[in-house]
Tab-separated table of C-alpha atoms in Angstrom:
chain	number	residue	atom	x	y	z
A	5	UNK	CA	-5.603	23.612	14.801
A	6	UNK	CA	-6.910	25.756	12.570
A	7	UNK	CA	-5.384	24.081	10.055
A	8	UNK	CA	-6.743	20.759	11.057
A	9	UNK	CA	-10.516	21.641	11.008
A	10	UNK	CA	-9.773	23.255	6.943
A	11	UNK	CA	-8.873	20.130	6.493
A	12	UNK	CA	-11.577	17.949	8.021
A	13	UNK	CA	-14.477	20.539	6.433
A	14	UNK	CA	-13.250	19.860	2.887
A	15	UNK	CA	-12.396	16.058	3.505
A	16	UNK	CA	-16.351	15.825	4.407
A	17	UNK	CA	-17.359	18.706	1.339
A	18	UNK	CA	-15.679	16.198	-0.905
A	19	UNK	CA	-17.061	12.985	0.403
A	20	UNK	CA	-20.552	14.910	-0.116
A	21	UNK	CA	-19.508	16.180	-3.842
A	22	UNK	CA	-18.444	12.712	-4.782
A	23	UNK	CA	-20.797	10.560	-3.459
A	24	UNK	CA	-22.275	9.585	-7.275
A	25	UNK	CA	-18.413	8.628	-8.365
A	26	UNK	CA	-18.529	4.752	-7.468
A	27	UNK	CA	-22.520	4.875	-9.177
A	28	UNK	CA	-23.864	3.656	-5.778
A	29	UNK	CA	-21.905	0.637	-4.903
A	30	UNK	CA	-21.219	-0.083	-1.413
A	31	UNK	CA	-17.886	0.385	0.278
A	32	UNK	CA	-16.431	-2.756	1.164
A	33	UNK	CA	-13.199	-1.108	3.012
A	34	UNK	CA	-12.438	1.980	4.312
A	35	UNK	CA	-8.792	3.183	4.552
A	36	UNK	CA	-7.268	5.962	6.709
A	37	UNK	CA	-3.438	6.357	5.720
A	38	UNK	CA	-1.027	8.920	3.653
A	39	UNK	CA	0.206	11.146	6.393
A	40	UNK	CA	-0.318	10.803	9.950
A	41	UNK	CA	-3.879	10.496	10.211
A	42	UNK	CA	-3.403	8.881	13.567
A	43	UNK	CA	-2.592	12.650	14.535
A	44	UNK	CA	-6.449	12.994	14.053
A	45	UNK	CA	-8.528	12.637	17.301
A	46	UNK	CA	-11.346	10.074	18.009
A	47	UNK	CA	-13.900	13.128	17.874
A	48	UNK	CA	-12.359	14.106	13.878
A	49	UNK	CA	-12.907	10.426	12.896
A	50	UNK	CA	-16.460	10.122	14.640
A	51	UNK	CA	-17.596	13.077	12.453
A	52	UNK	CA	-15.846	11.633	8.783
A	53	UNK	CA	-17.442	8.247	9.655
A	54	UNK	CA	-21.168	10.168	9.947
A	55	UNK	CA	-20.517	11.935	6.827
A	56	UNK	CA	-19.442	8.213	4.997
A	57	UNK	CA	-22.886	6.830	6.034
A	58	UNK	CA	-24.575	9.994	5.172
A	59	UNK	CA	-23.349	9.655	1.445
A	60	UNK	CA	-22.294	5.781	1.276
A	61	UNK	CA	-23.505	2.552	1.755
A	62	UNK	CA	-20.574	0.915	3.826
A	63	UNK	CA	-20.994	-3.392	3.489
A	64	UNK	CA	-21.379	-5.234	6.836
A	65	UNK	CA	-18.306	-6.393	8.119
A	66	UNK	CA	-16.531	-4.231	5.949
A	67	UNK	CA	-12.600	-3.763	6.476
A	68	UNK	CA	-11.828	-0.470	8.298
A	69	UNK	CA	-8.127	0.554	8.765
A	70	UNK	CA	-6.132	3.246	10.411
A	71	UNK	CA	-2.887	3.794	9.473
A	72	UNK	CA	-0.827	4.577	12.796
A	73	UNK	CA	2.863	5.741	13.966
A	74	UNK	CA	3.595	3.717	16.965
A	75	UNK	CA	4.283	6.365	19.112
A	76	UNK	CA	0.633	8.184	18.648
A	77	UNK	CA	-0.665	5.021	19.516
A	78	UNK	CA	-1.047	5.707	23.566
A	79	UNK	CA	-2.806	4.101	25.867
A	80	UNK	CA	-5.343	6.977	26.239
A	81	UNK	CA	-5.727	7.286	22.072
A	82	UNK	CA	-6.403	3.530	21.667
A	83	UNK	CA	-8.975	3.563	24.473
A	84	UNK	CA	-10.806	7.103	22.880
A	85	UNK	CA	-10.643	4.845	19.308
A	86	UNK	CA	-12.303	1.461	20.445
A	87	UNK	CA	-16.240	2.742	20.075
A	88	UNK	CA	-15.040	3.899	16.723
A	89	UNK	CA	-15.881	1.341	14.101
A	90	UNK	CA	-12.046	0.584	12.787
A	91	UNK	CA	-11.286	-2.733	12.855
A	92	UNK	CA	-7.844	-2.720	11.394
A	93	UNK	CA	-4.707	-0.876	12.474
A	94	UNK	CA	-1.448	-1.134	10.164
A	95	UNK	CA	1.900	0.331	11.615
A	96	UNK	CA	4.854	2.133	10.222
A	97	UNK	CA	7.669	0.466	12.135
A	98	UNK	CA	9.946	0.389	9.190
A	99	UNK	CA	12.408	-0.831	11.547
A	100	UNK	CA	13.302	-2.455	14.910
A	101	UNK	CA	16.156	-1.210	15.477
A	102	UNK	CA	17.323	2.310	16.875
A	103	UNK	CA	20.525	3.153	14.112
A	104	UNK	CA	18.130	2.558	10.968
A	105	UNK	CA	14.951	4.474	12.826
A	106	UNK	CA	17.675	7.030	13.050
A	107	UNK	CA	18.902	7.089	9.812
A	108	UNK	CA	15.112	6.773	8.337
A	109	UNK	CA	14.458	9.959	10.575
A	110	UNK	CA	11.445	8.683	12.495
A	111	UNK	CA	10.097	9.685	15.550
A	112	UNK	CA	9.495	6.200	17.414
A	113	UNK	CA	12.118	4.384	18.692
A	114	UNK	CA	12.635	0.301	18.191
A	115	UNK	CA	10.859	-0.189	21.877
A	116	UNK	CA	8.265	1.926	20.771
A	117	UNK	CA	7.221	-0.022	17.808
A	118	UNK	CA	7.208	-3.326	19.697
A	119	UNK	CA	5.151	-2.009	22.742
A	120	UNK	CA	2.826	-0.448	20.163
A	121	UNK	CA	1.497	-4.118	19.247
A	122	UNK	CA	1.573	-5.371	22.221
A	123	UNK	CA	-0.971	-1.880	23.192
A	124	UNK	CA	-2.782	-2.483	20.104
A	125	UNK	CA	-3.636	-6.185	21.247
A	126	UNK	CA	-4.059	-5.043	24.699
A	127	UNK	CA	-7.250	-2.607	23.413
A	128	UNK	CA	-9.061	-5.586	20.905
A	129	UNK	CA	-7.295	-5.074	17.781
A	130	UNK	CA	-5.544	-8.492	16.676
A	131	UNK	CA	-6.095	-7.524	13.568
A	132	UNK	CA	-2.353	-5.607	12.886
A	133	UNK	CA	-0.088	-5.334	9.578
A	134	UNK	CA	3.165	-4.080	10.100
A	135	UNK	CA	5.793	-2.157	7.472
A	136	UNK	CA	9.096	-2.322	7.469
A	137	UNK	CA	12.049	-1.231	5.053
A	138	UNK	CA	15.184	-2.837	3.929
A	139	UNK	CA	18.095	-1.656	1.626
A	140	UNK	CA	18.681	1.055	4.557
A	141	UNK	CA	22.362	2.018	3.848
A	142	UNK	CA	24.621	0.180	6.325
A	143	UNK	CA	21.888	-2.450	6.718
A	144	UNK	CA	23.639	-6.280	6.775
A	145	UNK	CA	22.057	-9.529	6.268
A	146	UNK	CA	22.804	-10.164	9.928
A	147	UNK	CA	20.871	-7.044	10.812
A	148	UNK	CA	17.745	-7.636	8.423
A	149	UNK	CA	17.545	-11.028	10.093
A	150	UNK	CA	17.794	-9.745	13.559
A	151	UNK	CA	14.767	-7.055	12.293
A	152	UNK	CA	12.512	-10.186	10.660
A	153	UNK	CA	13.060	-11.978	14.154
A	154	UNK	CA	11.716	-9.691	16.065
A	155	UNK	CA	8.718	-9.305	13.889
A	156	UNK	CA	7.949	-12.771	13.855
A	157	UNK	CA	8.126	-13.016	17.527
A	158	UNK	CA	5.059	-10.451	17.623
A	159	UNK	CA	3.206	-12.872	14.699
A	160	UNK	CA	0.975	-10.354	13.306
A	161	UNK	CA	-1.076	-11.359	10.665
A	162	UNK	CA	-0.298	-9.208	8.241
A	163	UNK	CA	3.185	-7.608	7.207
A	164	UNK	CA	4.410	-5.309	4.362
A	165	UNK	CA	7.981	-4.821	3.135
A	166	UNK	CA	9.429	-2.121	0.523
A	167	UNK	CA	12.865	-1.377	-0.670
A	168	UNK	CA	14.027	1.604	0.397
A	169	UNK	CA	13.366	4.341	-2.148
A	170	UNK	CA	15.043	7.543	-2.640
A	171	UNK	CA	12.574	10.353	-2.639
A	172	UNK	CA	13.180	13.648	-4.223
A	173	UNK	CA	12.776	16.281	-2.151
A	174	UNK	CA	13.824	14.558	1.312
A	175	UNK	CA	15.854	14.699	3.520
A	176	UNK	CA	17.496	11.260	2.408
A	177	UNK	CA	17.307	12.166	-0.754
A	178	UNK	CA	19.258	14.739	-0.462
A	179	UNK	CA	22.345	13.053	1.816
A	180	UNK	CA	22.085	10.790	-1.162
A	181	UNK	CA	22.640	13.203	-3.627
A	182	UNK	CA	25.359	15.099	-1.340
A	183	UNK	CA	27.466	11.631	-0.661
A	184	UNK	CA	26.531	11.294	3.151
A	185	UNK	CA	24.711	7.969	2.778
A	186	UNK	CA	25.468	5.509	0.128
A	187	UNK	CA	22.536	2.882	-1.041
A	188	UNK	CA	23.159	-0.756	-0.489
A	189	UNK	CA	24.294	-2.311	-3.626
A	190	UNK	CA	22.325	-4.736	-6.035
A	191	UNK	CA	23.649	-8.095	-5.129
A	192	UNK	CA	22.755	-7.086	-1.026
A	193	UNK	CA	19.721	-6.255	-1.729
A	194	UNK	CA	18.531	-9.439	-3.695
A	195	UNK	CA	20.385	-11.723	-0.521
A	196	UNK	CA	17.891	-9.237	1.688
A	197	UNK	CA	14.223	-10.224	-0.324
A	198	UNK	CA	15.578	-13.824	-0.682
A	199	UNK	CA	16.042	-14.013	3.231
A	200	UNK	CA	12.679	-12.252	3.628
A	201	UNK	CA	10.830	-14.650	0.972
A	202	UNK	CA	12.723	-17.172	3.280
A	203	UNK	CA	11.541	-16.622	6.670
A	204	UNK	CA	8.336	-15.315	6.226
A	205	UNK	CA	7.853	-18.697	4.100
A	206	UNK	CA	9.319	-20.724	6.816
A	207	UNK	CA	7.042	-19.023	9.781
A	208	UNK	CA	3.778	-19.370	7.313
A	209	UNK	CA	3.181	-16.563	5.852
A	210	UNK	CA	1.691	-16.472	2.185
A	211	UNK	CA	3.852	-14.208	0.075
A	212	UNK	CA	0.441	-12.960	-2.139
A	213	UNK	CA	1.613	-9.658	-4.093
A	214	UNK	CA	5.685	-8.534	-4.264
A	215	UNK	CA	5.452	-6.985	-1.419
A	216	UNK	CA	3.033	-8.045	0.881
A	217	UNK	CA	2.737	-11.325	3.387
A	218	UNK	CA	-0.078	-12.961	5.540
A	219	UNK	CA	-1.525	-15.553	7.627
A	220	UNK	CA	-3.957	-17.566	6.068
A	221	UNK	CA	-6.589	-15.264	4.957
A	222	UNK	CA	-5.474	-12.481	6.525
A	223	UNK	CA	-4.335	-10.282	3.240
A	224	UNK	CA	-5.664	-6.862	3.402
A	225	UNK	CA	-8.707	-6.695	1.713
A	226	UNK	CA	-8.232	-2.874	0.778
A	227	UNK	CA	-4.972	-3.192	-1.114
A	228	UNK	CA	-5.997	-6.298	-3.052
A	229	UNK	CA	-8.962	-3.983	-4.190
A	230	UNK	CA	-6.190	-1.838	-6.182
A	231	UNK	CA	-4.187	-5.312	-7.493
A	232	UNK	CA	-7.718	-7.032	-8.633
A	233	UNK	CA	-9.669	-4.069	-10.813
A	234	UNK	CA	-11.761	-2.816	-8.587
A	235	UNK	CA	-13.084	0.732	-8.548
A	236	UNK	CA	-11.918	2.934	-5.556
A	237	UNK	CA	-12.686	6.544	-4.355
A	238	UNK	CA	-9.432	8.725	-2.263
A	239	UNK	CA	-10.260	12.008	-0.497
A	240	UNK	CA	-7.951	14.733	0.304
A	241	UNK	CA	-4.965	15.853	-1.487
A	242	UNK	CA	-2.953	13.868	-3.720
A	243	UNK	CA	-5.589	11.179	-3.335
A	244	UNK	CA	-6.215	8.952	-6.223
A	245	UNK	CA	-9.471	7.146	-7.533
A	246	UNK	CA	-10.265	4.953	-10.006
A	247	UNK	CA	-13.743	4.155	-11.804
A	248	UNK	CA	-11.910	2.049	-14.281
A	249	UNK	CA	-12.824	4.037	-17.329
A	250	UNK	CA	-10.710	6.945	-15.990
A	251	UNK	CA	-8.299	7.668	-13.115
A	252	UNK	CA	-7.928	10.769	-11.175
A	253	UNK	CA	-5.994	12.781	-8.597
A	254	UNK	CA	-6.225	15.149	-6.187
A	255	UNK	CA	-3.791	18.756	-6.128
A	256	UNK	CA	-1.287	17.743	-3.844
A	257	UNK	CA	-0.859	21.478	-2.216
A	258	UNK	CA	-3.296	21.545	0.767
A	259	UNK	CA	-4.037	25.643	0.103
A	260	UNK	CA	-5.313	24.596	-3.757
A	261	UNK	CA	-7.182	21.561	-2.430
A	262	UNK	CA	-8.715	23.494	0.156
A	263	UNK	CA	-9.371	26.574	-2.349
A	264	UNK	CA	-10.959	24.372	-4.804
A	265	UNK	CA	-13.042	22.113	-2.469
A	266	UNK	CA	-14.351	25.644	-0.991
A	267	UNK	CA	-15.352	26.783	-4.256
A	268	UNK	CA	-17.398	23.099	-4.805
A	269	UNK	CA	-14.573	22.698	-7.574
A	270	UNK	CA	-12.082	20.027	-6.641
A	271	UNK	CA	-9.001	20.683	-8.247
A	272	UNK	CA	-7.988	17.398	-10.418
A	273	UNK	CA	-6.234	15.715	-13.170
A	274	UNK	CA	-7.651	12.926	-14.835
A	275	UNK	CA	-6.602	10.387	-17.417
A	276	UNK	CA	-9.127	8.616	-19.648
A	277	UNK	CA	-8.442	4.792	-19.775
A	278	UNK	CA	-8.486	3.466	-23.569
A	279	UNK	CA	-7.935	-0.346	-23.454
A	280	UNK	CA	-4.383	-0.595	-24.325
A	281	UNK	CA	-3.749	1.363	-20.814
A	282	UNK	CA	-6.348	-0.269	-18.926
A	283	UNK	CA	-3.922	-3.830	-20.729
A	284	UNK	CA	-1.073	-1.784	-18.630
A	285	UNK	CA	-2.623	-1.376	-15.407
A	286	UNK	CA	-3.748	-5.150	-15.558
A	287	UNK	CA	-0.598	-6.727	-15.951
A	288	UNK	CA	1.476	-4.244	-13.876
A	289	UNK	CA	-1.631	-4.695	-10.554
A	290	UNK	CA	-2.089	-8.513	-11.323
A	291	UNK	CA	0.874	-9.812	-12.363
A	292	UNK	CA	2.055	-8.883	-8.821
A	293	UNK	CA	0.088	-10.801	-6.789
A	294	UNK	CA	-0.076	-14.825	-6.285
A	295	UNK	CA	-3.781	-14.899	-8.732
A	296	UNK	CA	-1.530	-13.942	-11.487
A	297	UNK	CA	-2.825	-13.900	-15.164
A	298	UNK	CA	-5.249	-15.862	-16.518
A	299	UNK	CA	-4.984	-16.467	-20.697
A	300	UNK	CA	-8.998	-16.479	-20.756
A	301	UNK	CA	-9.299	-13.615	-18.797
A	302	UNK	CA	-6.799	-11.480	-20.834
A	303	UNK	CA	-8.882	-12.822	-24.542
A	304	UNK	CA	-12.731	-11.898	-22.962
A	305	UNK	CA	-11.405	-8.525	-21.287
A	306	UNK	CA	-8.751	-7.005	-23.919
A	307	UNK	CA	-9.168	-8.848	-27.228
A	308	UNK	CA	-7.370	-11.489	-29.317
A	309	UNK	CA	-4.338	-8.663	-29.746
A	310	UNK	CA	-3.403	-8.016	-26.586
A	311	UNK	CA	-3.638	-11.573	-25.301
A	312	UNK	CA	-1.775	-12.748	-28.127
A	313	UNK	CA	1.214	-9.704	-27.235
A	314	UNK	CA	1.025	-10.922	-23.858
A	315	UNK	CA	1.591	-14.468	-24.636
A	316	UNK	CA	4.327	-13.733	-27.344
A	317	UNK	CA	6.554	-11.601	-24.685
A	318	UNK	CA	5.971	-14.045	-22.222
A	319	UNK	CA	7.791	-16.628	-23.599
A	320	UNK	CA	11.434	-15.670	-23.036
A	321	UNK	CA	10.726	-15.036	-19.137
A	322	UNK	CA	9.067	-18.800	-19.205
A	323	UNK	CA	11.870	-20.241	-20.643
A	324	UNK	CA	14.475	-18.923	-18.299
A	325	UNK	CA	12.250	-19.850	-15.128
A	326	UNK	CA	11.096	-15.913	-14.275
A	327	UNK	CA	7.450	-17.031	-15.230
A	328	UNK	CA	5.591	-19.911	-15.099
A	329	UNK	CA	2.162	-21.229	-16.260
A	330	UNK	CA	-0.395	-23.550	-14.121
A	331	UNK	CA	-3.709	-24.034	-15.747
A	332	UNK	CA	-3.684	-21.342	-18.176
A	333	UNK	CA	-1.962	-18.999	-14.960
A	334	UNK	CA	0.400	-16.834	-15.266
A	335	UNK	CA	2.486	-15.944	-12.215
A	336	UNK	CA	5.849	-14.916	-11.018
A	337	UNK	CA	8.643	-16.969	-9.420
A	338	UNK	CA	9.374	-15.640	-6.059
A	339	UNK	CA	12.737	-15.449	-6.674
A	340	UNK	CA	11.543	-13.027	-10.467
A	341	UNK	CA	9.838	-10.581	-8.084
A	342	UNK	CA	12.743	-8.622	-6.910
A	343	UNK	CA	13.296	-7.940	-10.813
A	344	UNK	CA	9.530	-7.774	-11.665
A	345	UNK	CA	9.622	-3.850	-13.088
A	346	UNK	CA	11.638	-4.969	-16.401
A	347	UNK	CA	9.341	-8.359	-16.917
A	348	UNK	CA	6.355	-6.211	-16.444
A	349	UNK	CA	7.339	-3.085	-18.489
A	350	UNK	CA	7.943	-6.054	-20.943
A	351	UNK	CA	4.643	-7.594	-20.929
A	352	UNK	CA	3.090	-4.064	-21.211
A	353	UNK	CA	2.011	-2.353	-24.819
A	354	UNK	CA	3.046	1.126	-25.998
């Protein structure tokens, strides 16, 4: 507890220190996630959303998410949240089934995560995204088909799905490294993303960055803020912002976040953005999602140069079918997206 309220007074000292970072623009989403914030209680997010309007001008009709385990998700914590304004609510299933829940070490159980949307409906918010993970060792086509199935039956609107990644410094990292779990291989993992291009294609969803699918108009605004150049503000540690002539970040230990927030001295690194980076960051965020590239977009923003680099690279990935070109557009296959990192890295300038 008293842990908790440290952390709220500095996540509000820092919203007040930074309110000049985005140079008065309005916010246009608001995003609870990293963590659990749904561990926070209806009367912590009531006073964060009075220090916001205090400081920032928030857009009508502006996105508002909360990022959720399904098993904080009660009955009782979804009723305390609906006169809060969130509008939003994505959930880390990762999985629907038991074994890979297990073997992911999460909390919630596969009955969990499906009652969770149902609860979430139940209180007014329609407006779900889901995660889930594939590339879990022992995970089969059979059984990543069995997962999609069930989350199409629940047709949310919006759904997100990553690769598994090995962390350093957990726990799967570490039966990794010891031999207790081996990672699915190469050629299972591509038949995995081509079966979930396939059915989320087949059940209408729009495939609109790598790793990200939705209804018609239903992407999340938030994340497409980070893909399309726009400037962002994160609070509390290891959060990120952007004004798009620099980048910073947050301490990621909560006793030197706290420490320097107390002292009105946020402890962060930053990284100036010359052009060739802020070239990087374009095609790496952009080239992701289903607005690709545009030729006269890369000549007004970074110069005859870069656009001309861009263009020259491009060529062998066009030729083999990994790229392709609509209107002066550059985009991705979506069979090239499993593979994007070497096209990309590419594409980019050192």
């Amino acid at each position: 507890m008293r842990h908790k309220t440290a952390y709220l007074e500095a996540v509000m000292r820092e919203l007040e220190l930074r309110k000049n970072y985005l140079n008065g623009e309005s916010l246009e989403t608001v995003y609870f996630g990293g963590g659990t914030p749904s561990q926070l209680q209806a009367d912590d997010f009531e006073r964060i959303f009075e220090t916001v309007h205090r400081y920032y001008s928030v857009v009508a009709g502006a996105e508002i998410t909360l990022e959720a385990n399904p098993d904080d998700l009660t009955p009782a914590y979804l009723s305390a949240l609906q006169p809060l304004p969130f509008n939003r609510i994505s959930l880390g299933i990762q999985s629907f089934r038991d074994a890979d829940l297990r073997m992911l070490h999460r909390r919630h159980g596969s009955r969990q995560a499906v009652n969770a949307v149902h609860r979430c409906r139940e209180h007014g918010y329609g407006n779900l995204s889901i995660d889930l993970i594939y590339g879990i060792p022992g995970q089969t086509l059979e059984r990543w088909k069995e997962n999609l199935e069930v989350a199409l039956q629940l047709n949310v609107p919006h759904l997100s799905a990553y690769h598994l990644s090995y962390e350093e410094g957990t726990t799967l990292y570490r039966q990794w490294q010891s031999g207790a779990v081996c990672p699915v291989d190469e050629e299972i993992s591509v038949q995995l993303y081509h079966t979930l291009l396939y059915m989320l294609a087949r059940a209408g969803y729009l495939q609109y960055e790598i790793s990200n699918f939705c209804k018609p108009d239903c992407f999340s605004r938030h994340n497409s803020s980070y893909w399309t150049g726009r400037k962002y503000l994160g609070v509390g540690p290891a959060a990120h912002s952007c004004d798009l002539d620099s980048r910073q970040w947050n301490i990621a230990s909560l006793e030197e976040y706290l420490r320097g927030i107390i002292c009105g001295n946020p402890a962060v690194e930053k990284e100036c953005l010359d052009l060739r980076t802020q070239y990087n960051d374009y095609v790496i965020t952009r080239l992701r999602t289903v607005w690709g590239i545009r030729t006269v977009d890369l000549r007004e923003t970074f110069g005859t140069e870069l656009a001309d680099h861009f263009l020259r690279h491009a060529q062998p990935y066009i030729r083999n079918g990994l790229l392709v070109v609509s209107d002066g557009t550059f985009r991705l296959t979506p069979l090239s997206a499993f593979i994007s990192d070497g096209i990309l890295s590419d594409l980019m300038k050192e």
